[in-house]
């Protein structure tokens, strides 16, 4: 990622113990992989498919965020944790007797993934609770031996994936194991009262189980390890060597730790604002939870899922999207509906995802995003302008032709080239309700001039990511809305009277622009925004501990061209001020 410093936080309504846990949780991610060069022998579906199904499934799915009649809000696979229900291992293990996923249908899950346009499936073989979702040879706390289900669903899913022509992979929690003696967070003594170390856990359970999942289920696409925390490098190295030996074509995720993975994994639920170099993925959820939670009906729409998928590909990454099966093992209807609708769109425009390269703009644009295939740029228009024109900044050379995709004859569009801008004449009604696609054929590799263009027809949000700071701090910030529901921003913080944030922007249409600010803080604040032509807006507004948009005023730009924008805090508690973005909107 572009900003290596991570600040951890939670809303002030969350207890201080949750704040400390948020720090520990994200510190344990350690998703940085050590590989930047592409290995043609590994991870083909990862690199070319760009889109995968993640499945979190276990005893926690049966419990569905309830324990002893009380609902715990957040990620249910952490239900044992002290910040959730604080369930003792002996009691949690007894809950396996109620696990009856009799509606689990491997073929139906594979068909859903294919309908969604996904190229492989990764499923939890063992999460932090230590319960093995396969017939473990070394751990009786598994779905075959500890429940009445008596089936190995991993065998069924591996077979269905092979028959369906998509890839298969495993999640495995290698460091945390809350029920096996010696695992991180687990009991310190075994059933006989003998002290157990992490080394005991690793060689008795972790290593043999990874050996089993990488030899007993046919070819796999990857092994997705998680939360390495402080696990010694020697253990991570052993796991990487084991996977590569048994599965030469499989990737190992960055969360194996110590930079030993084949690729990097960003923070949970994080779609970055800027392009990210190297080979990487982000993992996300269809609602707010990983495992099934009875109350969680906050489903992302098919349009939101599609746009998050496309934006991840546009940033240069792979998107792995999670569903949590219900207690009976079936996929929630709401998730299936959204995934299939998004998949139908991908089927119409496969070139925007599969094998696509990152956006040459290196960030989102006011109307959407872009991906590249050779000498063709796919403009992905999330917000269709209604004035008959689409403004494309920084692309004023090398354009050969422009077509509106999704129409019967792939209609050619007229365009004009202006200084710093490409203006495309478009229909006033969007041709696709989900995302419309305009294809630009260019002469050779797409070349885009780096600039922050202010769109004359749509709101333009400019995050602080793209600004320069003086006497204040620009850094990443992550926090949990609910337990385990992560949000990520880049902020400008630690403001003083000498602090400045500045941008260079490009104005295409002279006139007045409404400027809004997105910030959090404490008490009333006076901010000043100036441009290099001497125009300024200064105002006072209240602040809150959560980020909000605040209207700031009209600023005049008397001519087209480049302007420097400078932001300063005139009055207010600078220690609490956290600015994330400015927003510009042309005043008609």
XYZ file of N, CA and C in Angstrom, residues 238-401:
492
model
N 7.981 -23.362 7.110
C 7.624 -24.774 6.963
C 6.298 -24.936 6.222
N 5.329 -24.082 6.542
C 4.026 -24.177 5.874
C 4.122 -23.819 4.397
N 4.867 -22.765 4.082
C 5.031 -22.371 2.683
C 5.700 -23.490 1.894
N 6.745 -24.054 2.447
C 7.453 -25.149 1.766
C 6.529 -26.349 1.567
N 5.706 -26.627 2.564
C 4.789 -27.766 2.474
C 3.763 -27.569 1.365
N 3.159 -26.381 1.314
C 2.155 -26.115 0.280
C 2.779 -26.184 -1.107
N 3.919 -25.536 -1.284
C 4.551 -25.521 -2.598
C 5.021 -26.914 -3.023
N 5.421 -27.723 -2.062
C 5.834 -29.092 -2.385
C 4.636 -29.933 -2.830
N 3.544 -29.863 -2.052
C 2.376 -30.707 -2.344
C 1.502 -30.162 -3.460
N 1.501 -28.838 -3.623
C 0.658 -28.187 -4.625
C 1.494 -27.161 -5.392
N 2.308 -27.616 -6.361
C 3.205 -26.694 -7.075
C 2.491 -25.550 -7.791
N 1.206 -25.734 -8.113
C 0.477 -24.678 -8.813
C -0.275 -23.726 -7.908
N -0.163 -23.925 -6.591
C -0.970 -23.142 -5.645
C -0.208 -21.948 -5.091
N -0.924 -20.860 -4.895
C -0.413 -19.700 -4.181
C -0.559 -19.900 -2.675
N 0.301 -19.204 -1.934
C 0.171 -19.075 -0.486
C -0.114 -17.609 -0.193
N -1.145 -17.337 0.599
C -1.537 -15.946 0.860
C -0.501 -15.225 1.710
N -0.501 -13.901 1.600
C 0.424 -13.084 2.370
C 0.253 -13.216 3.865
N -0.920 -13.657 4.297
C -1.164 -13.756 5.737
C -0.542 -15.005 6.369
N 0.304 -15.679 5.626
C 1.156 -16.677 6.268
C 2.206 -15.972 7.126
N 2.491 -14.713 6.808
C 3.372 -13.893 7.628
C 4.795 -13.806 7.112
N 5.523 -12.821 7.668
C 6.953 -12.641 7.432
C 7.304 -12.401 5.962
N 6.345 -11.897 5.183
C 6.606 -11.612 3.775
C 6.863 -12.837 2.931
N 6.407 -14.004 3.394
C 6.698 -15.262 2.713
C 5.624 -15.676 1.712
N 4.498 -14.993 1.695
C 3.416 -15.368 0.788
C 3.732 -15.036 -0.656
N 2.958 -15.620 -1.554
C 3.135 -15.381 -2.986
C 2.501 -14.074 -3.431
N 1.654 -13.507 -2.611
C 0.988 -12.249 -2.938
C 0.578 -11.581 -1.634
N 0.112 -10.347 -1.723
C -0.291 -9.589 -0.539
C -1.806 -9.555 -0.399
N -2.270 -9.497 0.846
C -3.689 -9.342 1.145
C -3.880 -8.055 1.924
N -4.760 -7.182 1.460
C -5.040 -5.936 2.163
C -5.861 -6.212 3.415
N -6.219 -5.140 4.134
C -7.061 -5.280 5.301
C -8.453 -5.770 4.938
N -9.125 -6.408 5.889
C -10.480 -6.894 5.662
C -11.380 -5.760 5.180
N -12.177 -6.044 4.147
C -13.208 -5.135 3.652
C -12.639 -3.834 3.079
N -11.419 -3.894 2.566
C -10.746 -2.685 2.097
C -10.632 -2.665 0.576
N -11.279 -1.695 -0.054
C -11.084 -1.413 -1.472
C -10.296 -0.110 -1.547
N -9.038 -0.158 -1.981
C -8.173 1.022 -1.886
C -8.581 2.127 -2.844
N -8.171 3.342 -2.511
C -8.454 4.516 -3.344
C -7.452 4.666 -4.481
N -6.229 4.151 -4.264
C -5.155 4.287 -5.238
C -4.733 2.918 -5.740
N -4.150 2.862 -6.931
C -3.589 1.615 -7.422
C -2.533 1.104 -6.451
N -2.469 -0.202 -6.321
C -1.506 -0.851 -5.430
C -0.588 -1.702 -6.295
N 0.717 -1.552 -6.106
C 1.683 -2.297 -6.897
C 1.760 -3.753 -6.443
N 2.291 -4.597 -7.314
C 2.512 -5.986 -6.970
C 1.286 -6.856 -7.196
N 1.355 -8.083 -6.662
C 0.281 -9.063 -6.784
C -0.480 -9.068 -5.468
N -1.786 -8.746 -5.508
C -2.504 -8.581 -4.250
C -3.986 -8.872 -4.430
N -4.654 -8.998 -3.289
C -6.105 -9.190 -3.263
C -6.701 -8.383 -2.128
N -8.003 -8.201 -2.183
C -8.749 -7.730 -1.032
C -9.889 -8.703 -0.786
N -10.277 -8.844 0.477
C -11.356 -9.761 0.846
C -12.491 -8.948 1.447
N -13.717 -9.294 1.069
C -14.866 -8.468 1.418
C -16.055 -9.366 1.736
N -17.148 -8.751 2.180
C -18.330 -9.485 2.625
C -19.567 -9.037 1.852
N -20.539 -9.945 1.728
C -21.782 -9.608 1.040
C -22.742 -8.830 1.934
N -22.562 -8.938 3.250
C -23.327 -8.092 4.177
C -22.335 -7.451 5.144
N -22.461 -7.620 6.452
C -21.481 -7.072 7.385
C -20.646 -8.153 8.053
N -20.975 -9.418 7.821
C -20.392 -10.522 8.573
C -19.683 -11.502 7.657
N -18.770 -12.263 8.230
C -18.126 -13.361 7.513
C -18.955 -14.635 7.712
N -19.001 -15.128 8.954
C -19.900 -16.238 9.240
C -21.336 -15.748 9.350
N -22.288 -16.676 9.249
C -23.706 -16.316 9.276
C -24.089 -15.710 10.632
N -24.812 -14.591 10.601
C -25.354 -13.947 11.799
C -26.857 -13.790 11.598
N -27.649 -14.247 12.532
C -29.109 -14.312 12.331
C -29.714 -12.945 12.030
N -29.130 -11.870 12.592
C -29.727 -10.537 12.496
C -29.247 -9.757 11.272
N -28.170 -10.228 10.625
C -27.492 -9.393 9.637
C -28.179 -9.471 8.275
N -29.075 -8.518 8.040
C -29.752 -8.384 6.756
C -29.307 -7.136 5.998
N -28.129 -6.633 6.377
C -27.607 -5.433 5.726
C -26.806 -5.848 4.490
N -27.523 -6.365 3.492
C -26.884 -6.914 2.299
C -26.453 -5.818 1.333
N -25.306 -5.996 0.743
C -24.883 -5.106 -0.330
C -25.704 -5.433 -1.582
N -26.101 -4.417 -2.306
C -26.851 -4.629 -3.542
C -25.940 -5.226 -4.606
N -26.563 -5.778 -5.636
C -25.775 -6.326 -6.740
C -24.930 -5.235 -7.384
N -25.458 -4.022 -7.454
C -24.698 -2.924 -8.045
C -23.486 -2.569 -7.187
N -23.654 -2.549 -5.865
C -22.529 -2.240 -4.990
C -21.469 -3.330 -5.054
N -21.892 -4.592 -5.046
C -20.931 -5.691 -5.159
C -20.170 -5.602 -6.472
N -20.887 -5.325 -7.552
C -20.242 -5.226 -8.854
C -19.231 -4.084 -8.879
N -19.629 -2.937 -8.363
C -18.730 -1.790 -8.395
C -17.503 -2.002 -7.520
N -17.647 -2.671 -6.391
C -16.490 -2.969 -5.544
C -15.563 -3.978 -6.235
N -16.155 -4.914 -6.949
C -15.344 -5.856 -7.720
C -14.551 -5.124 -8.792
N -15.233 -4.316 -9.579
C -14.585 -3.605 -10.676
C -13.528 -2.626 -10.163
N -13.822 -1.956 -9.062
C -12.859 -0.993 -8.526
C -11.608 -1.686 -8.001
N -11.759 -2.888 -7.461
C -10.587 -3.648 -7.025
C -9.726 -4.036 -8.220
N -10.357 -4.533 -9.282
C -9.616 -4.877 -10.494
C -8.952 -3.625 -11.068
N -9.665 -2.500 -11.033
C -9.114 -1.244 -11.540
C -7.921 -0.758 -10.732
N -7.845 -1.125 -9.467
C -6.688 -0.768 -8.639
C -5.537 -1.750 -8.832
N -5.765 -2.826 -9.612
C -4.706 -3.786 -9.896
C -4.793 -5.068 -9.111
N -5.930 -5.324 -8.431
C -6.014 -6.462 -7.529
C -7.019 -7.521 -7.929
N -7.143 -8.507 -7.054
C -8.115 -9.588 -7.149
C -9.101 -9.433 -6.005
N -10.373 -9.698 -6.267
C -11.446 -9.492 -5.291
C -12.000 -10.845 -4.866
N -11.948 -11.132 -3.562
C -12.528 -12.369 -3.040
C -13.663 -11.995 -2.087
N -14.870 -12.400 -2.467
C -16.100 -11.949 -1.817
C -16.733 -13.085 -1.022
N -17.028 -12.820 0.226
C -17.472 -13.859 1.156
C -18.987 -14.008 1.232
N -19.424 -15.261 1.410
C -20.773 -15.575 1.860
C -20.664 -16.490 3.071
N -21.619 -16.373 3.970
C -21.670 -17.235 5.147
C -22.895 -18.130 5.076
N -22.727 -19.431 4.831
C -23.887 -20.328 4.778
C -24.708 -20.310 6.061
N -25.984 -20.546 5.923
C -26.907 -20.582 7.060
C -26.651 -21.836 7.912
N -27.281 -21.935 9.081
C -27.072 -23.121 9.919
C -27.336 -24.448 9.210
N -28.240 -24.454 8.226
C -28.516 -25.709 7.520
C -27.535 -25.967 6.372
N -26.582 -25.067 6.163
C -25.576 -25.257 5.137
C -25.892 -24.616 3.808
N -27.083 -24.048 3.639
C -27.453 -23.407 2.374
C -26.997 -21.951 2.357
N -26.892 -21.391 1.152
C -26.495 -19.992 0.990
C -27.724 -19.090 1.142
N -27.660 -18.018 1.920
C -28.795 -17.108 2.046
C -29.284 -16.615 0.687
N -30.598 -16.573 0.513
C -31.178 -16.163 -0.760
C -30.730 -14.768 -1.177
N -30.601 -13.869 -0.193
C -30.252 -12.482 -0.516
C -28.871 -12.402 -1.161
N -27.925 -13.169 -0.617
C -26.577 -13.181 -1.194
C -26.613 -13.764 -2.595
N -27.365 -14.852 -2.769
C -27.473 -15.470 -4.080
C -28.053 -14.539 -5.117
N -29.079 -13.776 -4.730
C -29.714 -12.831 -5.645
C -28.723 -11.773 -6.117
N -28.018 -11.155 -5.160
C -27.079 -10.088 -5.513
C -25.923 -10.622 -6.352
N -25.402 -11.794 -5.990
C -24.271 -12.360 -6.724
C -24.648 -12.715 -8.160
N -25.821 -13.295 -8.341
C -26.228 -13.691 -9.696
C -26.484 -12.472 -10.578
N -27.081 -11.438 -10.022
C -27.320 -10.232 -10.816
C -26.003 -9.585 -11.250
N -25.054 -9.512 -10.317
C -23.746 -8.961 -10.666
C -23.053 -9.851 -11.696
N -23.187 -11.179 -11.526
C -22.574 -12.114 -12.463
C -23.129 -12.014 -13.863
N -24.424 -11.721 -13.985
C -25.025 -11.557 -15.308
C -24.384 -10.376 -16.036
N -24.061 -9.312 -15.295
C -23.381 -8.170 -15.897
C -21.983 -8.561 -16.360
N -21.238 -9.282 -15.511
C -19.881 -9.685 -15.875
C -19.890 -10.568 -17.122
N -20.902 -11.395 -17.255
C -21.025 -12.243 -18.447
C -21.167 -11.391 -19.707
N -21.821 -10.232 -19.595
C -21.973 -9.348 -20.761
C -20.684 -8.594 -21.083
N -19.874 -8.333 -20.057
C -18.669 -7.523 -20.244
C -17.445 -8.221 -19.629
N -17.111 -9.426 -20.049
C -16.031 -10.180 -19.397
C -14.669 -9.502 -19.502
N -14.479 -8.718 -20.564
C -13.173 -8.089 -20.764
C -12.839 -7.062 -19.685
N -13.835 -6.606 -18.953
C -13.577 -5.617 -17.901
C -12.971 -6.243 -16.651
N -13.035 -7.569 -16.530
C -12.571 -8.259 -15.318
C -11.449 -9.243 -15.621
N -11.724 -10.253 -16.415
C -10.791 -11.363 -16.585
C -9.555 -10.930 -17.356
N -8.415 -11.063 -16.696
C -7.165 -10.676 -17.334
C -6.976 -9.188 -17.482
N -7.874 -8.396 -16.931
C -7.798 -6.936 -17.086
C -6.671 -6.358 -16.235
N -6.119 -5.271 -16.722
C -5.059 -4.566 -16.012
C -5.612 -3.311 -15.339
N -4.805 -2.756 -14.455
C -5.236 -1.630 -13.621
C -5.483 -0.368 -14.443
N -6.243 0.537 -13.846
C -6.560 1.814 -14.482
C -5.307 2.652 -14.681
N -5.122 3.233 -15.867
C -3.973 4.123 -16.082
C -4.082 5.423 -15.290
N -5.295 5.754 -14.809
C -5.443 6.943 -13.957
C -4.945 6.700 -12.537
N -4.869 5.432 -12.156
C -4.351 4.997 -10.847
C -5.263 5.355 -9.679
N -6.483 5.782 -9.989
C -7.459 6.075 -8.947
C -8.844 6.172 -9.586
N -9.867 6.175 -8.752
C -11.235 6.299 -9.255
C -11.456 7.683 -9.869
N -12.446 7.770 -10.732
C -12.820 9.023 -11.378
C -14.235 9.401 -10.937
N -14.654 10.665 -11.101
C -15.965 11.085 -10.601
C -17.125 10.232 -11.087
N -17.040 9.747 -12.323
C -18.136 8.962 -12.886
C -17.948 7.461 -12.716
N -16.777 6.995 -12.254
C -16.575 5.562 -12.095
C -15.129 5.167 -12.085
N -14.752 4.218 -12.974
C -13.398 3.679 -12.950
C -13.038 3.160 -14.339
N -11.896 2.467 -14.440
C -11.446 1.979 -15.739
C -10.532 0.781 -15.572
N -10.599 -0.159 -16.517
C -9.632 -1.248 -16.614
C -9.107 -1.293 -18.046
N -8.024 -2.039 -18.243
C -7.326 -2.026 -19.527
C -7.107 -3.446 -20.020
N -7.312 -3.642 -21.335
C -6.942 -4.864 -22.032
C -6.149 -4.450 -23.270
N -4.819 -4.569 -23.200
C -3.986 -4.203 -24.339
C -4.108 -2.730 -24.703
N -4.571 -2.463 -25.920
C -4.714 -1.075 -26.375
C -6.136 -0.556 -26.222
N -6.922 -1.214 -25.357
C -8.314 -0.802 -25.163
C -8.580 -0.496 -23.697
N -9.186 0.646 -23.459
C -9.569 1.055 -22.110
C -11.076 0.900 -21.970
N -11.494 0.206 -20.931
C -12.930 0.118 -20.624
C -13.257 1.152 -19.556
N -14.019 2.177 -19.947
C -14.514 3.147 -18.977
C -15.748 2.555 -18.309
N -15.709 2.419 -17.001
C -16.790 1.802 -16.228
C -17.580 2.919 -15.562
N -18.710 3.258 -16.143
C -19.440 4.459 -15.721
C -20.499 4.069 -14.691
N -20.188 4.314 -13.417
C -21.138 4.043 -12.330
C -22.215 5.126 -12.261
N -21.803 6.369 -12.502
C -22.703 7.527 -12.392
C -22.782 8.185 -13.774
N -23.862 7.926 -14.459
C -24.012 8.368 -15.840
C -24.415 9.840 -15.891
N -23.621 10.704 -16.517
C -24.007 12.115 -16.619
C -25.262 12.269 -17.479
N -26.087 13.196 -17.112
C -27.349 13.392 -17.824
C -27.327 14.576 -18.790
N -26.160 15.212 -18.932
C -26.095 16.395 -19.807
C -25.543 16.069 -21.187
N -25.337 14.771 -21.478
C -24.908 14.384 -22.816
C -23.414 14.382 -23.039
N -22.616 14.504 -21.965
C -21.158 14.527 -22.145
C -20.479 13.802 -20.989
N -19.445 13.022 -21.313
C -18.600 12.389 -20.305
C -17.210 12.997 -20.425
N -16.716 13.548 -19.324
C -15.429 14.223 -19.321
C -14.362 13.279 -18.766
N -13.321 13.061 -19.575
C -12.239 12.147 -19.208
C -10.959 12.965 -19.057
N -10.410 13.070 -17.855
C -9.236 13.916 -17.655
C -7.938 13.232 -18.094
N -7.013 14.031 -18.627
C -5.654 13.559 -18.866
C -5.461 12.652 -20.058
N -6.502 12.415 -20.851
C -6.379 11.555 -22.027
C -6.725 12.382 -23.260
N -5.742 13.056 -23.796
C -6.008 13.948 -24.929
C -5.168 13.593 -26.147
N -4.459 12.443 -26.087
C -3.632 12.014 -27.211
C -3.800 10.518 -27.446
N -3.640 10.108 -28.679
C -3.583 8.689 -28.998
C -4.914 7.994 -29.144
N -6.032 8.713 -29.074
C -7.350 8.090 -29.180
C -7.637 7.723 -30.639
N -8.000 6.450 -30.867
C -8.299 5.969 -32.214
C -9.808 5.909 -32.467
N -10.547 5.384 -31.525
C -12.002 5.274 -31.679
C -12.628 5.064 -30.311
